Structure formats: C-alpha cells, structure tokens
mmCIF file of C-alpha atoms in Angstrom:
data_model
loop_
_atom_site.group_PDB
_atom_site.id
_atom_site.type_symbol
_atom_site.label_atom_id
_atom_site.label_comp_id
_atom_site.label_asym_id
_atom_site.label_seq_id
_atom_site.Cartn_x
_atom_site.Cartn_y
_atom_site.Cartn_z
ATOM 1 C CA VAL A 22 96.972 70.309 68.596
ATOM 2 C CA ALA A 23 100.660 69.756 69.057
ATOM 3 C CA ARG A 24 102.316 66.294 68.497
ATOM 4 C CA VAL A 25 104.865 65.771 71.040
ATOM 5 C CA VAL A 26 107.608 63.058 70.595
ATOM 6 C CA VAL A 27 109.367 62.054 73.848
ATOM 7 C CA PRO A 28 112.867 60.674 73.090
ATOM 8 C CA SER A 29 113.923 57.747 75.087
ATOM 9 C CA GLY A 30 115.892 58.470 78.313
ATOM 10 C CA ALA A 31 117.823 55.420 77.566
ATOM 11 C CA ILE A 32 119.565 57.016 74.655
ATOM 12 C CA LEU A 33 120.596 59.930 76.865
ATOM 13 C CA SER A 34 121.664 57.849 79.817
ATOM 14 C CA GLY A 35 123.392 54.989 77.956
ATOM 15 C CA VAL A 36 121.036 52.387 79.557
ATOM 16 C CA GLU A 37 119.280 49.934 77.244
ATOM 17 C CA GLY A 38 115.547 50.042 76.989
ATOM 18 C CA PRO A 39 113.022 52.714 77.173
ATOM 19 C CA ALA A 40 113.022 54.898 80.316
ATOM 20 C CA SER A 41 110.401 57.118 81.557
ATOM 21 C CA SER A 42 111.391 60.763 82.388
ATOM 22 C CA ARG A 43 109.839 64.014 83.329
ATOM 23 C CA THR A 44 108.523 65.876 80.359
ATOM 24 C CA ARG A 45 107.587 69.500 80.335
ATOM 25 C CA LEU A 46 106.008 71.350 77.400
ATOM 26 C CA VAL A 47 105.467 74.964 77.996
ATOM 27 C CA VAL A 48 104.296 77.957 75.814
ATOM 28 C CA TYR A 49 106.208 81.424 76.412
ATOM 29 C CA ASP A 50 105.822 84.838 74.944
ATOM 30 C CA LEU A 51 108.739 86.743 73.501
ATOM 31 C CA LEU A 52 109.584 88.325 76.782
ATOM 32 C CA GLY A 53 110.024 84.806 78.419
ATOM 33 C CA ARG A 54 106.810 84.894 80.371
ATOM 34 C CA GLU A 55 105.360 81.307 80.942
ATOM 35 C CA LEU A 56 101.822 81.350 79.435
ATOM 36 C CA ALA A 57 100.649 77.785 79.449
ATOM 37 C CA VAL A 58 101.933 74.470 80.575
ATOM 38 C CA LEU A 59 100.599 71.907 78.296
ATOM 39 C CA LEU A 60 102.489 68.929 79.818
ATOM 40 C CA ASP A 61 104.357 68.329 83.017
ATOM 41 C CA GLU A 62 104.601 64.728 84.052
ATOM 42 C CA ALA A 63 106.685 61.611 83.583
ATOM 43 C CA LYS A 64 106.286 60.024 80.073
ATOM 44 C CA ALA A 65 107.723 56.971 78.515
ATOM 45 C CA PRO A 66 109.238 57.342 75.047
ATOM 46 C CA GLY A 67 106.506 57.676 72.422
ATOM 47 C CA THR A 68 104.192 60.280 70.561
ATOM 48 C CA PHE A 69 101.714 62.109 72.481
ATOM 49 C CA GLU A 70 99.295 65.028 71.672
ATOM 50 C CA ALA A 71 98.935 68.291 73.609
ATOM 51 C CA HIS A 72 96.241 70.816 72.993
ATOM 52 C CA PHE A 73 96.747 74.511 73.097
ATOM 53 C CA ASN A 74 94.020 77.082 73.073
ATOM 54 C CA GLY A 75 95.495 80.475 72.138
ATOM 55 C CA SER A 76 92.166 82.306 72.021
ATOM 56 C CA GLY A 77 92.902 84.568 74.900
ATOM 57 C CA LEU A 78 96.226 85.643 73.309
ATOM 58 C CA ALA A 79 97.005 88.336 70.723
ATOM 59 C CA SER A 80 98.300 87.455 67.308
ATOM 60 C CA GLY A 81 101.992 87.170 67.233
ATOM 61 C CA ILE A 82 105.046 84.967 67.855
ATOM 62 C CA TYR A 83 105.359 82.617 70.810
ATOM 63 C CA VAL A 84 107.809 79.995 71.760
ATOM 64 C CA CYS A 85 107.039 76.366 72.776
ATOM 65 C CA ARG A 86 109.713 74.554 74.704
ATOM 66 C CA MET A 87 109.874 70.836 75.315
ATOM 67 C CA THR A 88 112.168 69.506 78.062
ATOM 68 C CA THR A 89 112.709 65.731 78.886
ATOM 69 C CA GLY A 90 115.733 64.371 80.755
ATOM 70 C CA ALA A 91 118.742 66.215 79.238
ATOM 71 C CA PHE A 92 116.909 66.955 75.930
ATOM 72 C CA THR A 93 115.532 70.438 75.309
ATOM 73 C CA LYS A 94 113.897 71.611 71.992
ATOM 74 C CA SER A 95 112.360 75.011 71.322
ATOM 75 C CA ILE A 96 110.238 76.074 68.405
ATOM 76 C CA LYS A 97 108.702 79.401 67.317
ATOM 77 C CA MET A 98 104.944 79.342 66.737
ATOM 78 C CA VAL A 99 103.015 82.033 64.904
ATOM 79 C CA LEU A 100 99.378 82.716 66.123
ATOM 80 C CA ALA A 101 97.344 84.482 63.543
ATOM 81 C CA LYS A 102 93.691 85.371 64.180
#
C-alpha cells in the first residue's frame, strides 16, 4: 500500500484555495517500461492510498512516479521476494 499526497494545485498556480488536478501514479522498471498505472484521475489535494501488487514481477528495483499539475516526484522501490 502506497500513501499518495496530492499537493494543492493552488500552490503551483498562485490561485487561492484547493484546486483539483490530474494525478498520475505509475510504476516503471529500470528500462523505463510502464508496468502499472495505480492512479490516473483528477484529485483534490489530500492523502490517498494506492495498492500495488508486485507478485508477477521479479525481485529488483522499480521506480514509482507521481505527476500532478506541474509537480513530479519519483522514488525508487525495492521488491524483495
């Protein structure tokens, strides 16, 4: 289970108040191939959960990238079986 914090679009746009923005959470392998789309929809600022089942993947390092508005954050994940 991954906790996803969607930053306010208002902070990025200079407009006051929370704004909904398209949020995309994707898991990639180290070659950049898209393996799973965990979230791809408009979200208001807040905290959300996304579930990832890596049972069909080999042990190794993967990258999870969240994009919302002009904000992008990538983290490395280690899958150990």
